[in-house]
Amino acid sequence: MRGQILQTASLTANILPSITREFTLKAARNVGLDIVEQSFTVEQAASADELLIASTTQDTVPVVKFDNKPIGDGKPGKYAKLIAEEFRLFTV
């Protein structure tokens, strides 16, 4: 995430379509984020304001370190927390 934009690889980039991905994107929209589906580089990921992983077994997981460097302040970010809370509403 950078600012109020969540960037994710598109489904044409070997990303599996899943309910988890759909819920994550819906949750992101519900908390006010814009979604951009396009490829990104490792360098772009490393310099993001926030990172999260969508996982079938873990729902959404904030990433606080990438390549041994902190993401943001090294703690789960505002939007990662909001997305996780919103995601839980879909699964309760």
mmCIF file of N, CA and C in Angstrom:
data_model
loop_
_atom_site.group_PDB
_atom_site.id
_atom_site.type_symbol
_atom_site.label_atom_id
_atom_site.label_comp_id
_atom_site.label_asym_id
_atom_site.label_seq_id
_atom_site.Cartn_x
_atom_site.Cartn_y
_atom_site.Cartn_z
ATOM 1 N N MET A 1 0.849 -1.162 0.000
ATOM 2 C CA MET A 1 0.000 0.000 0.000
ATOM 3 C C MET A 1 0.894 1.225 0.000
ATOM 4 N N ARG A 2 0.454 2.192 -0.724
ATOM 5 C CA ARG A 2 1.138 3.475 -0.766
ATOM 6 C C ARG A 2 0.047 4.537 -0.691
ATOM 7 N N GLY A 3 0.076 5.322 0.373
ATOM 8 C CA GLY A 3 -1.014 6.273 0.569
ATOM 9 C C GLY A 3 -2.312 5.517 0.738
ATOM 10 N N GLN A 4 -3.307 5.880 -0.074
ATOM 11 C CA GLN A 4 -4.607 5.205 0.006
ATOM 12 C C GLN A 4 -4.834 4.291 -1.195
ATOM 13 N N ILE A 5 -3.753 3.706 -1.677
ATOM 14 C CA ILE A 5 -3.834 2.784 -2.814
ATOM 15 C C ILE A 5 -3.281 1.426 -2.409
ATOM 16 N N LEU A 6 -4.095 0.397 -2.589
ATOM 17 C CA LEU A 6 -3.624 -0.970 -2.409
ATOM 18 C C LEU A 6 -3.309 -1.504 -3.803
ATOM 19 N N GLN A 7 -2.060 -1.872 -3.993
ATOM 20 C CA GLN A 7 -1.643 -2.424 -5.283
ATOM 21 C C GLN A 7 -1.484 -3.927 -5.135
ATOM 22 N N THR A 8 -2.051 -4.653 -6.068
ATOM 23 C CA THR A 8 -1.958 -6.107 -6.069
ATOM 24 C C THR A 8 -1.692 -6.588 -7.485
ATOM 25 N N ALA A 9 -1.002 -7.685 -7.580
ATOM 26 C CA ALA A 9 -0.791 -8.276 -8.906
ATOM 27 C C ALA A 9 -2.142 -8.703 -9.469
ATOM 28 N N SER A 10 -2.286 -8.621 -10.766
ATOM 29 C CA SER A 10 -3.543 -9.033 -11.389
ATOM 30 C C SER A 10 -3.601 -10.559 -11.482
ATOM 31 N N LEU A 11 -4.768 -11.069 -11.719
ATOM 32 C CA LEU A 11 -4.941 -12.519 -11.834
ATOM 33 C C LEU A 11 -4.177 -13.101 -13.015
ATOM 34 N N THR A 12 -3.802 -12.281 -13.967
ATOM 35 C CA THR A 12 -3.025 -12.772 -15.111
ATOM 36 C C THR A 12 -1.557 -12.989 -14.750
ATOM 37 N N ALA A 13 -1.168 -12.633 -13.529
ATOM 38 C CA ALA A 13 0.225 -12.771 -13.090
ATOM 39 C C ALA A 13 0.410 -13.999 -12.202
ATOM 40 N N ASN A 14 -0.264 -15.090 -12.546
ATOM 41 C CA ASN A 14 -0.169 -16.344 -11.790
ATOM 42 C C ASN A 14 -0.663 -16.222 -10.354
ATOM 43 N N ILE A 15 -1.586 -15.322 -10.123
ATOM 44 C CA ILE A 15 -2.230 -15.201 -8.824
ATOM 45 C C ILE A 15 -3.512 -16.027 -8.891
ATOM 46 N N LEU A 16 -3.724 -16.856 -7.896
ATOM 47 C CA LEU A 16 -4.924 -17.694 -7.891
ATOM 48 C C LEU A 16 -6.153 -16.885 -7.492
ATOM 49 N N PRO A 17 -7.234 -17.039 -8.226
ATOM 50 C CA PRO A 17 -8.474 -16.398 -7.778
ATOM 51 C C PRO A 17 -8.951 -17.131 -6.523
ATOM 52 N N SER A 18 -9.395 -16.378 -5.545
ATOM 53 C CA SER A 18 -9.844 -17.029 -4.313
ATOM 54 C C SER A 18 -10.828 -16.134 -3.581
ATOM 55 N N ILE A 19 -11.584 -16.752 -2.709
ATOM 56 C CA ILE A 19 -12.493 -16.003 -1.847
ATOM 57 C C ILE A 19 -11.683 -15.078 -0.949
ATOM 58 N N THR A 20 -10.547 -15.544 -0.448
ATOM 59 C CA THR A 20 -9.707 -14.725 0.419
ATOM 60 C C THR A 20 -9.273 -13.453 -0.297
ATOM 61 N N ARG A 21 -8.843 -13.585 -1.530
ATOM 62 C CA ARG A 21 -8.420 -12.410 -2.305
ATOM 63 C C ARG A 21 -9.606 -11.468 -2.497
ATOM 64 N N GLU A 22 -10.751 -12.009 -2.867
ATOM 65 C CA GLU A 22 -11.940 -11.173 -3.077
ATOM 66 C C GLU A 22 -12.352 -10.462 -1.790
ATOM 67 N N PHE A 23 -12.350 -11.179 -0.661
ATOM 68 C CA PHE A 23 -12.693 -10.554 0.618
ATOM 69 C C PHE A 23 -11.684 -9.465 0.977
ATOM 70 N N THR A 24 -10.402 -9.719 0.724
ATOM 71 C CA THR A 24 -9.367 -8.730 1.034
ATOM 72 C C THR A 24 -9.574 -7.462 0.212
ATOM 73 N N LEU A 25 -9.828 -7.616 -1.082
ATOM 74 C CA LEU A 25 -10.054 -6.445 -1.934
ATOM 75 C C LEU A 25 -11.336 -5.710 -1.535
ATOM 76 N N LYS A 26 -12.382 -6.458 -1.202
ATOM 77 C CA LYS A 26 -13.633 -5.834 -0.754
ATOM 78 C C LYS A 26 -13.408 -5.082 0.559
ATOM 79 N N ALA A 27 -12.679 -5.692 1.483
ATOM 80 C CA ALA A 27 -12.374 -5.043 2.761
ATOM 81 C C ALA A 27 -11.570 -3.764 2.534
ATOM 82 N N ALA A 28 -10.608 -3.818 1.626
ATOM 83 C CA ALA A 28 -9.791 -2.635 1.325
ATOM 84 C C ALA A 28 -10.664 -1.506 0.772
ATOM 85 N N ARG A 29 -11.564 -1.837 -0.123
ATOM 86 C CA ARG A 29 -12.482 -0.814 -0.662
ATOM 87 C C ARG A 29 -13.370 -0.248 0.453
ATOM 88 N N ASN A 30 -13.844 -1.121 1.327
ATOM 89 C CA ASN A 30 -14.731 -0.691 2.413
ATOM 90 C C ASN A 30 -14.054 0.264 3.386
ATOM 91 N N VAL A 31 -12.730 0.192 3.513
ATOM 92 C CA VAL A 31 -12.017 1.107 4.419
ATOM 93 C C VAL A 31 -11.459 2.318 3.669
ATOM 94 N N GLY A 32 -11.861 2.473 2.405
ATOM 95 C CA GLY A 32 -11.513 3.684 1.673
ATOM 96 C C GLY A 32 -10.308 3.622 0.764
ATOM 97 N N LEU A 33 -9.775 2.427 0.539
ATOM 98 C CA LEU A 33 -8.616 2.312 -0.344
ATOM 99 C C LEU A 33 -9.050 2.128 -1.795
ATOM 100 N N ASP A 34 -8.261 2.678 -2.693
ATOM 101 C CA ASP A 34 -8.418 2.404 -4.117
ATOM 102 C C ASP A 34 -7.580 1.177 -4.440
ATOM 103 N N ILE A 35 -8.028 0.365 -5.373
ATOM 104 C CA ILE A 35 -7.324 -0.860 -5.754
ATOM 105 C C ILE A 35 -6.713 -0.663 -7.133
ATOM 106 N N VAL A 36 -5.428 -0.999 -7.249
ATOM 107 C CA VAL A 36 -4.735 -0.986 -8.537
ATOM 108 C C VAL A 36 -4.195 -2.393 -8.754
ATOM 109 N N GLU A 37 -4.626 -3.037 -9.830
ATOM 110 C CA GLU A 37 -4.143 -4.378 -10.156
ATOM 111 C C GLU A 37 -3.097 -4.263 -11.254
ATOM 112 N N GLN A 38 -1.831 -4.369 -10.842
ATOM 113 C CA GLN A 38 -0.716 -4.331 -11.792
ATOM 114 C C GLN A 38 0.521 -4.899 -11.120
ATOM 115 N N SER A 39 1.455 -5.311 -11.923
ATOM 116 C CA SER A 39 2.705 -5.868 -11.399
ATOM 117 C C SER A 39 3.488 -4.789 -10.659
ATOM 118 N N PHE A 40 4.334 -5.244 -9.749
ATOM 119 C CA PHE A 40 5.226 -4.320 -9.054
ATOM 120 C C PHE A 40 6.546 -5.023 -8.819
ATOM 121 N N THR A 41 7.578 -4.233 -8.605
ATOM 122 C CA THR A 41 8.922 -4.775 -8.416
ATOM 123 C C THR A 41 9.187 -5.057 -6.943
ATOM 124 N N VAL A 42 10.236 -5.795 -6.693
ATOM 125 C CA VAL A 42 10.680 -6.048 -5.317
ATOM 126 C C VAL A 42 11.007 -4.723 -4.643
ATOM 127 N N GLU A 43 11.639 -3.819 -5.378
ATOM 128 C CA GLU A 43 12.002 -2.509 -4.817
ATOM 129 C C GLU A 43 10.750 -1.710 -4.435
ATOM 130 N N GLN A 44 9.722 -1.787 -5.272
ATOM 131 C CA GLN A 44 8.477 -1.090 -4.937
ATOM 132 C C GLN A 44 7.839 -1.692 -3.688
ATOM 133 N N ALA A 45 7.860 -2.997 -3.581
ATOM 134 C CA ALA A 45 7.309 -3.647 -2.389
ATOM 135 C C ALA A 45 8.092 -3.235 -1.148
ATOM 136 N N ALA A 46 9.409 -3.213 -1.256
ATOM 137 C CA ALA A 46 10.257 -2.879 -0.110
ATOM 138 C C ALA A 46 10.058 -1.441 0.357
ATOM 139 N N SER A 47 9.644 -0.557 -0.535
ATOM 140 C CA SER A 47 9.487 0.852 -0.165
ATOM 141 C C SER A 47 8.025 1.238 0.090
ATOM 142 N N ALA A 48 7.149 0.253 0.167
ATOM 143 C CA ALA A 48 5.725 0.535 0.401
ATOM 144 C C ALA A 48 5.508 1.104 1.799
ATOM 145 N N ASP A 49 4.415 1.839 1.955
ATOM 146 C CA ASP A 49 4.037 2.339 3.280
ATOM 147 C C ASP A 49 3.595 1.188 4.178
ATOM 148 N N GLU A 50 2.864 0.237 3.587
ATOM 149 C CA GLU A 50 2.382 -0.944 4.299
ATOM 150 C C GLU A 50 2.363 -2.111 3.328
ATOM 151 N N LEU A 51 2.541 -3.311 3.869
ATOM 152 C CA LEU A 51 2.410 -4.539 3.086
ATOM 153 C C LEU A 51 1.515 -5.501 3.852
ATOM 154 N N LEU A 52 0.783 -6.312 3.105
ATOM 155 C CA LEU A 52 0.063 -7.408 3.745
ATOM 156 C C LEU A 52 -0.005 -8.574 2.784
ATOM 157 N N ILE A 53 -0.190 -9.732 3.360
ATOM 158 C CA ILE A 53 -0.337 -10.964 2.595
ATOM 159 C C ILE A 53 -1.749 -11.483 2.841
ATOM 160 N N ALA A 54 -2.418 -11.863 1.772
ATOM 161 C CA ALA A 54 -3.725 -12.519 1.893
ATOM 162 C C ALA A 54 -3.486 -14.014 1.791
ATOM 163 N N SER A 55 -3.961 -14.744 2.796
ATOM 164 C CA SER A 55 -3.698 -16.175 2.880
ATOM 165 C C SER A 55 -4.977 -16.916 3.253
ATOM 166 N N THR A 56 -5.238 -17.999 2.578
ATOM 167 C CA THR A 56 -6.434 -18.785 2.874
ATOM 168 C C THR A 56 -6.449 -19.247 4.330
ATOM 169 N N THR A 57 -5.302 -19.594 4.873
ATOM 170 C CA THR A 57 -5.258 -20.111 6.244
ATOM 171 C C THR A 57 -5.122 -19.025 7.301
ATOM 172 N N GLN A 58 -4.650 -17.828 6.920
ATOM 173 C CA GLN A 58 -4.419 -16.763 7.896
ATOM 174 C C GLN A 58 -5.229 -15.493 7.623
ATOM 175 N N ASP A 59 -6.081 -15.498 6.612
ATOM 176 C CA ASP A 59 -6.837 -14.307 6.183
ATOM 177 C C ASP A 59 -5.862 -13.239 5.685
ATOM 178 N N THR A 60 -5.687 -12.151 6.433
ATOM 179 C CA THR A 60 -4.692 -11.149 6.033
ATOM 180 C C THR A 60 -3.628 -11.045 7.115
ATOM 181 N N VAL A 61 -2.394 -10.919 6.684
ATOM 182 C CA VAL A 61 -1.263 -10.860 7.607
ATOM 183 C C VAL A 61 -0.428 -9.623 7.278
ATOM 184 N N PRO A 62 -0.272 -8.686 8.229
ATOM 185 C CA PRO A 62 0.587 -7.539 7.977
ATOM 186 C C PRO A 62 2.045 -7.976 7.860
ATOM 187 N N VAL A 63 2.764 -7.353 6.957
ATOM 188 C CA VAL A 63 4.199 -7.598 6.810
ATOM 189 C C VAL A 63 4.905 -6.388 7.403
ATOM 190 N N VAL A 64 5.744 -6.605 8.406
ATOM 191 C CA VAL A 64 6.414 -5.483 9.067
ATOM 192 C C VAL A 64 7.887 -5.373 8.696
ATOM 193 N N LYS A 65 8.397 -6.397 8.016
ATOM 194 C CA LYS A 65 9.798 -6.389 7.598
ATOM 195 C C LYS A 65 9.884 -7.063 6.242
ATOM 196 N N PHE A 66 10.692 -6.484 5.354
ATOM 197 C CA PHE A 66 10.872 -7.024 4.010
ATOM 198 C C PHE A 66 12.349 -6.952 3.688
ATOM 199 N N ASP A 67 12.955 -8.102 3.396
ATOM 200 C CA ASP A 67 14.388 -8.153 3.106
ATOM 201 C C ASP A 67 15.196 -7.552 4.259
ATOM 202 N N ASN A 68 14.785 -7.897 5.487
ATOM 203 C CA ASN A 68 15.422 -7.432 6.721
ATOM 204 C C ASN A 68 15.362 -5.928 6.931
ATOM 205 N N LYS A 69 14.446 -5.236 6.264
ATOM 206 C CA LYS A 69 14.260 -3.794 6.459
ATOM 207 C C LYS A 69 12.814 -3.564 6.883
ATOM 208 N N PRO A 70 12.615 -2.656 7.847
ATOM 209 C CA PRO A 70 11.241 -2.422 8.297
ATOM 210 C C PRO A 70 10.377 -1.799 7.207
ATOM 211 N N ILE A 71 9.128 -2.181 7.207
ATOM 212 C CA ILE A 71 8.119 -1.538 6.371
ATOM 213 C C ILE A 71 7.451 -0.489 7.251
ATOM 214 N N GLY A 72 7.427 0.749 6.779
ATOM 215 C CA GLY A 72 6.883 1.836 7.596
ATOM 216 C C GLY A 72 7.669 1.948 8.885
ATOM 217 N N ASP A 73 6.966 1.941 10.010
ATOM 218 C CA ASP A 73 7.653 2.035 11.305
ATOM 219 C C ASP A 73 7.945 0.660 11.907
ATOM 220 N N GLY A 74 7.784 -0.393 11.106
ATOM 221 C CA GLY A 74 8.089 -1.741 11.577
ATOM 222 C C GLY A 74 6.960 -2.385 12.373
ATOM 223 N N LYS A 75 5.784 -1.751 12.371
ATOM 224 C CA LYS A 75 4.613 -2.285 13.064
ATOM 225 C C LYS A 75 3.472 -2.409 12.055
ATOM 226 N N PRO A 76 2.482 -3.255 12.336
ATOM 227 C CA PRO A 76 1.338 -3.322 11.423
ATOM 228 C C PRO A 76 0.743 -1.929 11.222
ATOM 229 N N GLY A 77 0.491 -1.581 9.974
ATOM 230 C CA GLY A 77 0.005 -0.245 9.652
ATOM 231 C C GLY A 77 -1.492 -0.080 9.848
ATOM 232 N N LYS A 78 -1.932 1.163 9.776
ATOM 233 C CA LYS A 78 -3.335 1.531 9.966
ATOM 234 C C LYS A 78 -4.258 0.745 9.034
ATOM 235 N N TYR A 79 -3.939 0.732 7.748
ATOM 236 C CA TYR A 79 -4.837 0.072 6.795
ATOM 237 C C TYR A 79 -4.776 -1.447 6.907
ATOM 238 N N ALA A 80 -3.622 -2.000 7.214
ATOM 239 C CA ALA A 80 -3.539 -3.452 7.404
ATOM 240 C C ALA A 80 -4.450 -3.879 8.551
ATOM 241 N N LYS A 81 -4.467 -3.085 9.618
ATOM 242 C CA LYS A 81 -5.345 -3.385 10.755
ATOM 243 C C LYS A 81 -6.816 -3.233 10.375
ATOM 244 N N LEU A 82 -7.132 -2.141 9.666
ATOM 245 C CA LEU A 82 -8.521 -1.917 9.262
ATOM 246 C C LEU A 82 -9.017 -3.009 8.316
ATOM 247 N N ILE A 83 -8.169 -3.415 7.385
ATOM 248 C CA ILE A 83 -8.546 -4.482 6.453
ATOM 249 C C ILE A 83 -8.793 -5.781 7.212
ATOM 250 N N ALA A 84 -7.932 -6.098 8.172
ATOM 251 C CA ALA A 84 -8.110 -7.323 8.964
ATOM 252 C C ALA A 84 -9.434 -7.291 9.731
ATOM 253 N N GLU A 85 -9.763 -6.130 10.325
ATOM 254 C CA GLU A 85 -11.024 -6.004 11.061
ATOM 255 C C GLU A 85 -12.220 -6.166 10.120
ATOM 256 N N GLU A 86 -12.155 -5.511 8.976
ATOM 257 C CA GLU A 86 -13.241 -5.590 7.997
ATOM 258 C C GLU A 86 -13.377 -7.016 7.457
ATOM 259 N N PHE A 87 -12.252 -7.665 7.206
ATOM 260 C CA PHE A 87 -12.248 -9.039 6.697
ATOM 261 C C PHE A 87 -12.992 -9.957 7.662
ATOM 262 N N ARG A 88 -12.745 -9.780 8.956
ATOM 263 C CA ARG A 88 -13.390 -10.627 9.963
ATOM 264 C C ARG A 88 -14.920 -10.515 9.906
ATOM 265 N N LEU A 89 -15.430 -9.360 9.511
ATOM 266 C CA LEU A 89 -16.883 -9.193 9.408
ATOM 267 C C LEU A 89 -17.485 -10.113 8.350
ATOM 268 N N PHE A 90 -16.694 -10.438 7.332
ATOM 269 C CA PHE A 90 -17.177 -11.326 6.273
ATOM 270 C C PHE A 90 -17.176 -12.787 6.699
ATOM 271 N N THR A 91 -16.400 -13.119 7.702
ATOM 272 C CA THR A 91 -16.189 -14.526 8.043
ATOM 273 C C THR A 91 -16.846 -14.943 9.355
ATOM 274 N N VAL A 92 -17.490 -14.025 10.021
ATOM 275 C CA VAL A 92 -18.132 -14.345 11.308
ATOM 276 C C VAL A 92 -19.526 -14.868 11.072
#
